């Protein structure tokens, strides 16, 4: 155990004392393994996955997206019950959005044959903010080491409150402009997400076509104009990939898809089977499932619903019963199968072993 004195002697500029809380803001450069296991909402992230990754010397991330604040608090407690190591919590920042009613209705009608085939109704295409305020209260109260945000950037006040409570804020950015704005608002670190990434693009403007600059180029451009620690993710699958982002200015790599087949992940069986099936050879960018661009394994649904309009979370709610039924029916051609471009490297195994193997 370091004494408080030694902690002060070793303090780097990025270390800020947690006034009144007796802890120090995490410096990502101090991770034994410079890796963040990406938060993966919708099932794959479990407290077991997060604690296994953090215990192995990297940082696990709980995914608060789609969950009620109470459930997130229970996940946080479950991680803390097994490890004192650093971990983060990830929140969605969902901007108000009114989907075009005609486009929404046309899309709903195009899904009816799918619903009929699975014998389910479609969901209510409503907007909601994913319980944002309650989750902000929660992270301010329970103070995980890191609070990360995707789909948008919190207001400066929220970022300031996090800093005051000794929580490292991290904002996902997909362009140089988003990076500049996030830092100007007070983000203490950035997560640069490249177009190779699995799952949703974090692009703030729902209607914008996401930036296609490859991760390594985007990282270099963002790192050149900001003065906060930068993490980089998208298509990273092994220690050489991790080393490649560190060499371009990142303090750590963010890895998602590679963890999907881990024993501790809650990835559903249809998703796991597709990741192991060479017939699902390609990934594609689609908004057919949620009305927000996301990368997943190409299947019949992504091929037949290229016309999906923008509308998050309206389309997410509309297709949710369909996707649940598809998983129950074992149908990988309707279920969503989020995965990044390096999905072919995903292997079953222990999260701790994968984490150690990612160390450059
Ligand atoms: C199944 C899945 C779910 C994801 N869910 C989230 C999420 O809840 N929040 C978030 O910020 N990013 C999410 N992402 C994106 C990751 O944060 C990250 O950008 C991505 O996994 C990195 O690319 P890779 O999958 O190629 O490693 C998700 C990715 C996947 C594959």
Short mmCIF file of C-alpha atoms and ligand atoms in Angstrom, two decimals:
data_model
loop_
_atom_site.label_atom_id
_atom_site.label_comp_id
_atom_site.label_asym_id
_atom_site.label_seq_id
_atom_site.Cartn_x
_atom_site.Cartn_y
_atom_site.Cartn_z
CA UNK A 1 0.00 0.00 0.00
CA UNK A 2 1.28 3.46 -0.90
CA UNK A 3 1.30 5.98 1.90
CA UNK A 4 -0.44 9.28 1.14
CA UNK A 5 2.99 10.94 1.09
CA UNK A 6 4.38 8.62 -1.54
CA UNK A 7 1.20 9.05 -3.58
CA UNK A 8 1.84 12.80 -3.62
CA UNK A 9 5.47 12.37 -4.59
CA UNK A 10 4.49 10.18 -7.55
CA UNK A 11 1.63 12.37 -8.66
CA UNK A 12 1.65 13.26 -12.36
CA UNK A 13 -0.18 16.30 -13.72
CA UNK A 14 -3.18 14.14 -14.61
CA UNK A 15 -3.61 13.10 -10.98
CA UNK A 16 -6.12 15.27 -9.20
CA UNK A 17 -6.85 14.60 -5.53
CA UNK A 18 -10.39 13.51 -4.84
CA UNK A 19 -11.08 16.33 -2.42
CA UNK A 20 -12.85 14.99 0.61
CA UNK A 21 -13.07 11.49 -0.81
CA UNK A 22 -9.58 10.26 0.03
CA UNK A 23 -8.88 8.79 -3.40
CA UNK A 24 -7.04 9.89 -6.53
CA UNK A 25 -8.42 10.29 -10.02
CA UNK A 26 -7.38 7.29 -12.03
CA UNK A 27 -4.51 7.87 -14.42
CA UNK A 28 -5.08 5.43 -17.30
CA UNK A 29 -1.30 5.30 -17.82
CA UNK A 30 -1.06 3.43 -14.53
CA UNK A 31 -3.04 0.41 -15.75
CA UNK A 32 -0.84 -2.71 -15.70
CA UNK A 33 -2.41 -3.67 -19.04
CA UNK A 34 -3.20 -0.61 -21.18
CA UNK A 35 -6.59 -1.91 -22.24
CA UNK A 36 -10.20 -0.95 -21.56
CA UNK A 37 -12.76 -3.70 -22.12
CA UNK A 38 -15.46 -1.84 -24.02
CA UNK A 39 -18.84 -1.43 -22.35
CA UNK A 40 -21.24 -3.62 -24.32
CA UNK A 41 -24.86 -2.91 -23.49
CA UNK A 42 -27.69 -5.30 -24.24
CA UNK A 43 -26.26 -8.36 -22.52
CA UNK A 44 -22.57 -9.00 -23.29
CA UNK A 45 -21.20 -6.91 -20.41
CA UNK A 46 -21.69 -8.55 -17.02
CA UNK A 47 -20.23 -7.67 -13.61
CA UNK A 48 -18.26 -10.94 -13.89
CA UNK A 49 -16.64 -9.78 -17.14
CA UNK A 50 -15.83 -6.36 -15.71
CA UNK A 51 -14.27 -7.69 -12.51
CA UNK A 52 -12.27 -10.36 -14.36
CA UNK A 53 -10.80 -7.75 -16.73
CA UNK A 54 -10.01 -5.30 -13.94
CA UNK A 55 -8.49 -7.99 -11.72
CA UNK A 56 -6.23 -8.93 -14.64
CA UNK A 57 -4.81 -5.39 -14.72
CA UNK A 58 -6.85 -3.67 -17.43
CA UNK A 59 -10.10 -1.74 -16.84
CA UNK A 60 -13.50 -3.31 -17.25
CA UNK A 61 -16.51 -1.13 -18.05
CA UNK A 62 -20.10 -1.66 -16.96
CA UNK A 63 -22.64 -0.82 -19.66
CA UNK A 64 -25.48 1.23 -18.17
CA UNK A 65 -27.28 1.58 -21.50
CA UNK A 66 -30.85 0.16 -21.64
CA UNK A 67 -30.75 -0.61 -17.90
CA UNK A 68 -32.66 1.02 -15.07
CA UNK A 69 -30.47 3.00 -12.67
CA UNK A 70 -31.21 0.49 -9.86
CA UNK A 71 -29.91 -2.37 -11.96
CA UNK A 72 -26.74 -0.43 -12.72
CA UNK A 73 -26.24 0.22 -8.99
CA UNK A 74 -26.56 -3.52 -8.36
CA UNK A 75 -23.98 -4.24 -11.09
CA UNK A 76 -21.61 -1.74 -9.53
CA UNK A 77 -21.98 -3.37 -6.12
CA UNK A 78 -21.41 -6.79 -7.68
CA UNK A 79 -18.09 -5.65 -9.18
CA UNK A 80 -16.98 -4.00 -5.94
CA UNK A 81 -17.81 -7.16 -4.03
CA UNK A 82 -15.07 -9.04 -5.86
CA UNK A 83 -12.42 -6.48 -6.75
CA UNK A 84 -10.90 -3.22 -5.55
CA UNK A 85 -9.36 -2.69 -9.00
CA UNK A 86 -10.32 0.24 -11.23
CA UNK A 87 -13.34 0.03 -13.52
CA UNK A 88 -15.71 2.33 -15.34
CA UNK A 89 -19.40 2.81 -16.05
CA UNK A 90 -20.68 3.86 -19.47
CA UNK A 91 -23.79 5.99 -20.10
CA UNK A 92 -25.74 6.90 -23.24
CA UNK A 93 -26.29 10.60 -23.93
CA UNK A 94 -29.45 10.49 -26.01
CA UNK A 95 -30.38 13.80 -27.69
CA UNK A 96 -34.06 14.58 -28.25
CA UNK A 97 -34.97 13.42 -31.75
CA UNK A 98 -38.22 13.43 -33.64
CA UNK A 99 -38.17 10.76 -36.31
CA UNK A 100 -39.97 11.56 -39.56
CA UNK A 101 -43.46 10.04 -38.95
CA UNK A 102 -43.97 8.98 -42.58
CA UNK A 103 -40.57 7.30 -42.79
CA UNK A 104 -41.16 5.62 -39.43
CA UNK A 105 -44.55 4.29 -40.52
CA UNK A 106 -43.19 3.04 -43.85
CA UNK A 107 -40.41 1.25 -42.00
CA UNK A 108 -42.86 -0.24 -39.49
CA UNK A 109 -44.94 -1.65 -42.35
CA UNK A 110 -41.85 -3.14 -44.00
CA UNK A 111 -41.17 -5.09 -40.77
CA UNK A 112 -44.62 -6.67 -40.52
CA UNK A 113 -43.70 -9.82 -42.50
CA UNK A 114 -40.74 -10.36 -40.13
CA UNK A 115 -43.04 -9.98 -37.12
CA UNK A 116 -45.55 -12.38 -38.66
CA UNK A 117 -42.83 -14.94 -39.31
CA UNK A 118 -41.80 -14.85 -35.62
CA UNK A 119 -45.36 -14.46 -34.36
CA UNK A 120 -44.67 -11.30 -32.31
CA UNK A 121 -45.93 -7.72 -32.32
CA UNK A 122 -43.63 -4.79 -33.03
CA UNK A 123 -42.68 -2.39 -30.26
CA UNK A 124 -43.79 1.20 -29.65
CA UNK A 125 -41.37 3.51 -31.53
CA UNK A 126 -41.02 6.00 -28.68
CA UNK A 127 -38.23 8.34 -27.69
CA UNK A 128 -36.70 8.24 -24.20
CA UNK A 129 -33.46 9.43 -22.65
CA UNK A 130 -32.41 6.08 -21.19
CA UNK A 131 -32.95 7.39 -17.64
CA UNK A 132 -30.00 9.77 -18.05
CA UNK A 133 -30.53 12.00 -15.00
CA UNK A 134 -30.90 9.06 -12.62
CA UNK A 135 -27.74 7.48 -13.99
CA UNK A 136 -25.79 10.72 -13.65
CA UNK A 137 -26.92 10.92 -10.01
CA UNK A 138 -25.81 7.34 -9.60
CA UNK A 139 -22.28 7.83 -10.92
CA UNK A 140 -21.88 11.02 -8.88
CA UNK A 141 -23.01 9.13 -5.82
CA UNK A 142 -21.24 5.79 -6.29
CA UNK A 143 -18.14 7.21 -7.99
CA UNK A 144 -16.73 4.50 -10.22
CA UNK A 145 -13.16 5.25 -11.32
CA UNK A 146 -14.32 6.29 -14.78
CA UNK A 147 -17.64 7.49 -16.20
CA UNK A 148 -17.69 7.27 -19.98
CA UNK A 149 -20.29 8.62 -22.37
CA UNK A 150 -21.35 7.76 -25.88
CA UNK A 151 -23.77 9.20 -28.48
CA UNK A 152 -23.10 12.72 -27.18
CA UNK A 153 -21.27 14.83 -24.65
CA UNK A 154 -22.57 15.79 -21.19
CA UNK A 155 -22.97 19.43 -20.25
CA UNK A 156 -19.89 21.14 -18.73
CA UNK A 157 -21.61 21.17 -15.33
CA UNK A 158 -21.88 17.37 -15.26
CA UNK A 159 -18.25 16.99 -16.31
CA UNK A 160 -17.26 19.44 -13.58
CA UNK A 161 -19.24 17.55 -10.93
CA UNK A 162 -17.54 14.32 -11.95
CA UNK A 163 -14.12 15.98 -11.67
CA UNK A 164 -15.00 17.34 -8.23
CA UNK A 165 -15.95 13.85 -7.08
CA UNK A 166 -12.74 12.35 -8.41
CA UNK A 167 -14.34 10.42 -11.26
CA UNK A 168 -12.43 10.45 -14.56
CA UNK A 169 -14.82 11.51 -17.32
CA UNK A 170 -14.36 10.05 -20.78
CA UNK A 171 -16.29 11.02 -23.91
CA UNK A 172 -16.45 8.86 -27.02
CA UNK A 173 -15.63 10.83 -30.16
CA UNK A 174 -15.66 9.81 -33.81
CA UNK A 175 -14.19 12.96 -35.37
CA UNK A 176 -11.68 15.71 -34.64
CA UNK A 177 -14.54 18.20 -34.21
CA UNK A 178 -16.27 16.08 -31.56
CA UNK A 179 -12.89 15.69 -29.80
CA UNK A 180 -12.29 19.44 -29.68
CA UNK A 181 -15.81 20.18 -28.41
CA UNK A 182 -15.67 17.47 -25.73
CA UNK A 183 -12.40 18.84 -24.34
CA UNK A 184 -13.70 22.41 -24.49
CA UNK A 185 -16.67 21.30 -22.39
CA UNK A 186 -14.36 19.78 -19.82
CA UNK A 187 -13.99 16.09 -20.72
CA UNK A 188 -11.01 14.73 -18.78
CA UNK A 189 -10.26 12.03 -21.38
CA UNK A 190 -11.48 10.89 -24.78
CA UNK A 191 -12.22 7.53 -26.34
CA UNK A 192 -11.60 7.78 -30.08
CA UNK A 193 -13.81 5.27 -31.86
CA UNK A 194 -12.80 4.30 -35.39
CA UNK A 195 -15.15 3.10 -38.14
CA UNK A 196 -13.85 -0.47 -37.65
CA UNK A 197 -15.62 -0.69 -34.26
CA UNK A 198 -18.38 -3.15 -33.47
CA UNK A 199 -21.71 -1.89 -32.13
CA UNK A 200 -23.10 1.61 -32.42
CA UNK A 201 -21.05 4.46 -33.78
CA UNK A 202 -20.86 7.06 -31.07
CA UNK A 203 -21.35 9.89 -33.60
CA UNK A 204 -23.21 12.66 -31.79
CA UNK A 205 -25.40 13.82 -34.67
CA UNK A 206 -27.82 11.02 -35.43
CA UNK A 207 -28.36 12.19 -39.00
CA UNK A 208 -24.69 12.56 -39.83
CA UNK A 209 -23.00 9.87 -41.92
CA UNK A 210 -20.30 8.62 -39.54
CA UNK A 211 -16.69 9.57 -40.29
CA UNK A 212 -14.85 6.85 -42.24
CA UNK A 213 -11.29 7.91 -41.40
CA UNK A 214 -9.47 4.71 -40.29
CA UNK A 215 -8.80 4.52 -36.55
CA UNK A 216 -5.04 5.03 -36.66
CA UNK A 217 -5.35 8.20 -38.77
CA UNK A 218 -8.26 9.53 -36.72
CA UNK A 219 -6.38 8.86 -33.48
CA UNK A 220 -3.31 10.73 -34.72
CA UNK A 221 -5.45 13.72 -35.75
CA UNK A 222 -7.37 13.86 -32.47
CA UNK A 223 -4.31 13.31 -30.26
CA UNK A 224 -2.57 16.19 -32.06
CA UNK A 225 -5.19 18.76 -31.07
CA UNK A 226 -6.21 17.81 -27.51
CA UNK A 227 -4.33 17.89 -24.21
CA UNK A 228 -6.15 15.09 -22.38
CA UNK A 229 -5.42 11.33 -22.34
CA UNK A 230 -6.85 9.56 -25.37
CA UNK A 231 -7.99 5.93 -25.61
CA UNK A 232 -8.56 4.37 -29.03
CA UNK A 233 -10.79 1.51 -30.17
CA UNK A 234 -12.19 -0.19 -33.23
CA UNK A 235 -11.01 -3.44 -34.79
CA UNK A 236 -8.24 -4.11 -32.23
CA UNK A 237 -7.80 -7.81 -31.50
CA UNK A 238 -4.27 -8.58 -30.30
CA UNK A 239 -1.20 -7.20 -28.54
CA UNK A 240 0.25 -5.82 -31.79
CA UNK A 241 -2.97 -3.87 -32.40
CA UNK A 242 -2.80 -2.48 -28.87
CA UNK A 243 0.85 -1.48 -29.46
CA UNK A 244 -0.13 0.26 -32.71
CA UNK A 245 -2.50 2.68 -30.96
CA UNK A 246 -0.05 3.32 -28.12
CA UNK A 247 2.56 4.23 -30.75
CA UNK A 248 0.17 6.85 -32.16
CA UNK A 249 -0.49 8.69 -28.96
CA UNK A 250 -3.15 6.63 -27.15
CA UNK A 251 -2.67 5.84 -23.46
CA UNK A 252 -4.75 2.67 -23.79
CA UNK A 253 -6.69 0.60 -26.31
CA UNK A 254 -10.39 -0.10 -26.09
CA UNK A 255 -11.38 -3.64 -27.08
CA UNK A 256 -14.93 -4.88 -27.46
CA UNK A 257 -15.62 -7.65 -29.98
CA UNK A 258 -12.67 -9.78 -28.81
CA UNK A 259 -14.37 -10.09 -25.39
CA UNK A 260 -17.76 -11.19 -26.78
CA UNK A 261 -16.97 -14.90 -26.67
CA UNK A 262 -15.41 -14.86 -23.19
CA UNK A 263 -16.83 -17.24 -20.60
CA UNK A 264 -17.84 -14.30 -18.37
CA UNK A 265 -19.65 -12.38 -21.12
CA UNK A 266 -23.45 -12.45 -21.31
CA UNK A 267 -23.43 -12.65 -25.11
CA UNK A 268 -26.51 -14.58 -26.23
CA UNK A 269 -26.11 -18.02 -27.89
CA UNK A 270 -27.20 -16.80 -31.34
CA UNK A 271 -24.59 -14.05 -31.28
CA UNK A 272 -21.90 -16.46 -30.01
CA UNK A 273 -22.75 -19.03 -32.67
CA UNK A 274 -22.63 -16.45 -35.46
CA UNK A 275 -19.21 -15.21 -34.29
CA UNK A 276 -17.90 -18.77 -34.59
CA UNK A 277 -19.63 -19.45 -37.92
CA UNK A 278 -17.51 -18.73 -41.01
CA UNK A 279 -20.75 -18.25 -42.97
CA UNK A 280 -21.03 -14.84 -41.22
CA UNK A 281 -17.94 -13.59 -42.97
CA UNK A 282 -18.51 -9.85 -43.29
CA UNK A 283 -19.55 -6.95 -41.12
CA UNK A 284 -21.71 -4.08 -42.31
CA UNK A 285 -22.83 -0.69 -41.06
CA UNK A 286 -26.58 -0.72 -40.54
CA UNK A 287 -29.29 1.32 -38.87
CA UNK A 288 -31.97 -1.31 -39.55
CA UNK A 289 -32.16 -2.39 -35.90
CA UNK A 290 -32.00 0.83 -33.92
CA UNK A 291 -32.16 3.86 -36.23
CA UNK A 292 -28.55 4.66 -35.33
CA UNK A 293 -25.56 3.46 -37.36
CA UNK A 294 -23.95 0.33 -35.90
CA UNK A 295 -21.52 -2.31 -37.15
CA UNK A 296 -22.56 -5.95 -37.01
CA UNK A 297 -22.22 -9.22 -38.87
CA UNK A 298 -24.06 -8.97 -42.20
CA UNK A 299 -27.16 -11.15 -42.27
CA UNK A 300 -30.46 -11.30 -44.13
CA UNK A 301 -32.01 -8.54 -41.99
CA UNK A 302 -29.21 -6.05 -42.67
CA UNK A 303 -29.34 -6.89 -46.39
CA UNK A 304 -33.10 -6.52 -46.70
CA UNK A 305 -33.55 -3.40 -44.57
CA UNK A 306 -31.03 -0.96 -45.99
CA UNK A 307 -33.77 1.67 -46.21
CA UNK A 308 -34.17 2.11 -42.43
CA UNK A 309 -34.57 5.78 -41.45
CA UNK A 310 -32.72 7.64 -38.69
CA UNK A 311 -34.57 7.42 -35.39
CA UNK A 312 -32.88 6.48 -32.15
CA UNK A 313 -34.16 5.08 -29.87
CA UNK A 314 -37.47 4.88 -31.77
CA UNK A 315 -36.29 2.06 -34.05
CA UNK A 316 -34.57 0.36 -31.13
CA UNK A 317 -37.93 0.06 -29.36
CA UNK A 318 -39.76 -0.84 -32.60
CA UNK A 319 -37.52 -3.83 -33.36
CA UNK A 320 -36.84 -4.97 -29.77
CA UNK A 321 -39.59 -7.67 -29.63
CA UNK A 322 -38.48 -8.95 -33.01
CA UNK A 323 -34.88 -9.26 -31.88
CA UNK A 324 -35.84 -10.96 -28.61
CA UNK A 325 -38.00 -13.48 -30.49
CA UNK A 326 -35.21 -14.11 -33.00
CA UNK A 327 -32.82 -15.02 -30.19
CA UNK A 328 -35.40 -17.38 -28.67
CA UNK A 329 -35.93 -18.94 -32.11
CA UNK A 330 -32.18 -19.23 -32.70
CA UNK A 331 -32.45 -17.08 -35.83
CA UNK A 332 -29.16 -15.28 -36.59
CA UNK A 333 -30.64 -13.75 -39.71
CA UNK A 334 -33.01 -11.52 -37.79
CA UNK A 335 -31.13 -11.04 -34.49
CA UNK A 336 -28.60 -8.20 -34.37
CA UNK A 337 -25.01 -9.43 -34.22
CA UNK A 338 -22.83 -6.46 -33.28
CA UNK A 339 -19.20 -7.08 -34.19
CA UNK A 340 -16.18 -5.12 -35.38
CA UNK A 341 -14.07 -5.78 -38.46
CA UNK A 342 -11.66 -8.03 -36.49
CA UNK A 343 -14.47 -10.40 -35.46
CA UNK A 344 -12.76 -13.46 -37.00
CA UNK A 345 -10.18 -13.32 -34.18
CA UNK A 346 -12.83 -13.71 -31.46
CA UNK A 347 -12.27 -16.93 -29.49
CA UNK A 348 -13.91 -18.46 -26.41
CA UNK A 349 -11.86 -18.41 -23.21
CA UNK A 350 -11.32 -16.67 -19.89
CA UNK A 351 -11.42 -12.86 -19.88
CA UNK A 352 -8.27 -12.74 -17.74
CA UNK A 353 -6.35 -14.79 -20.31
CA UNK A 354 -7.51 -12.54 -23.16
CA UNK A 355 -6.61 -9.43 -21.14
CA UNK A 356 -3.09 -10.72 -20.46
CA UNK A 357 -2.70 -11.70 -24.13
CA UNK A 358 -3.59 -8.14 -25.18
CA UNK A 359 -0.67 -6.66 -23.19
CA UNK A 360 1.86 -5.31 -25.69
C1 LIG B 1 -21.93 -5.88 -28.63
C2 LIG B 1 -21.41 -4.48 -28.49
C3 LIG B 1 -22.08 -3.59 -27.66
C4 LIG B 1 -21.58 -2.28 -27.49
N1 LIG B 1 -22.21 -1.45 -26.60
C5 LIG B 1 -21.64 -0.25 -26.31
C6 LIG B 1 -22.14 0.55 -25.23
O1 LIG B 1 -23.09 0.19 -24.54
N2 LIG B 1 -21.54 1.74 -25.00
C7 LIG B 1 -20.46 2.18 -25.72
O2 LIG B 1 -19.93 3.26 -25.46
N3 LIG B 1 -19.97 1.43 -26.74
C8 LIG B 1 -20.52 0.24 -27.03
N4 LIG B 1 -19.96 -0.54 -28.02
C9 LIG B 1 -18.84 -0.02 -28.80
C10 LIG B 1 -17.53 -0.18 -28.03
O3 LIG B 1 -17.47 0.80 -27.03
C11 LIG B 1 -16.27 -0.03 -28.89
O4 LIG B 1 -16.29 1.19 -29.60
C12 LIG B 1 -16.05 -1.17 -29.85
O5 LIG B 1 -16.39 -2.40 -29.28
C13 LIG B 1 -14.59 -1.22 -30.27
O6 LIG B 1 -14.45 -1.95 -31.45
P1 LIG B 1 -14.26 -3.55 -31.48
O7 LIG B 1 -15.61 -4.10 -31.14
O8 LIG B 1 -13.86 -3.81 -32.88
O9 LIG B 1 -13.23 -3.91 -30.46
C14 LIG B 1 -20.45 -1.85 -28.22
C15 LIG B 1 -19.77 -2.76 -29.05
C16 LIG B 1 -20.24 -4.05 -29.18
C17 LIG B 1 -19.47 -5.01 -30.05
#
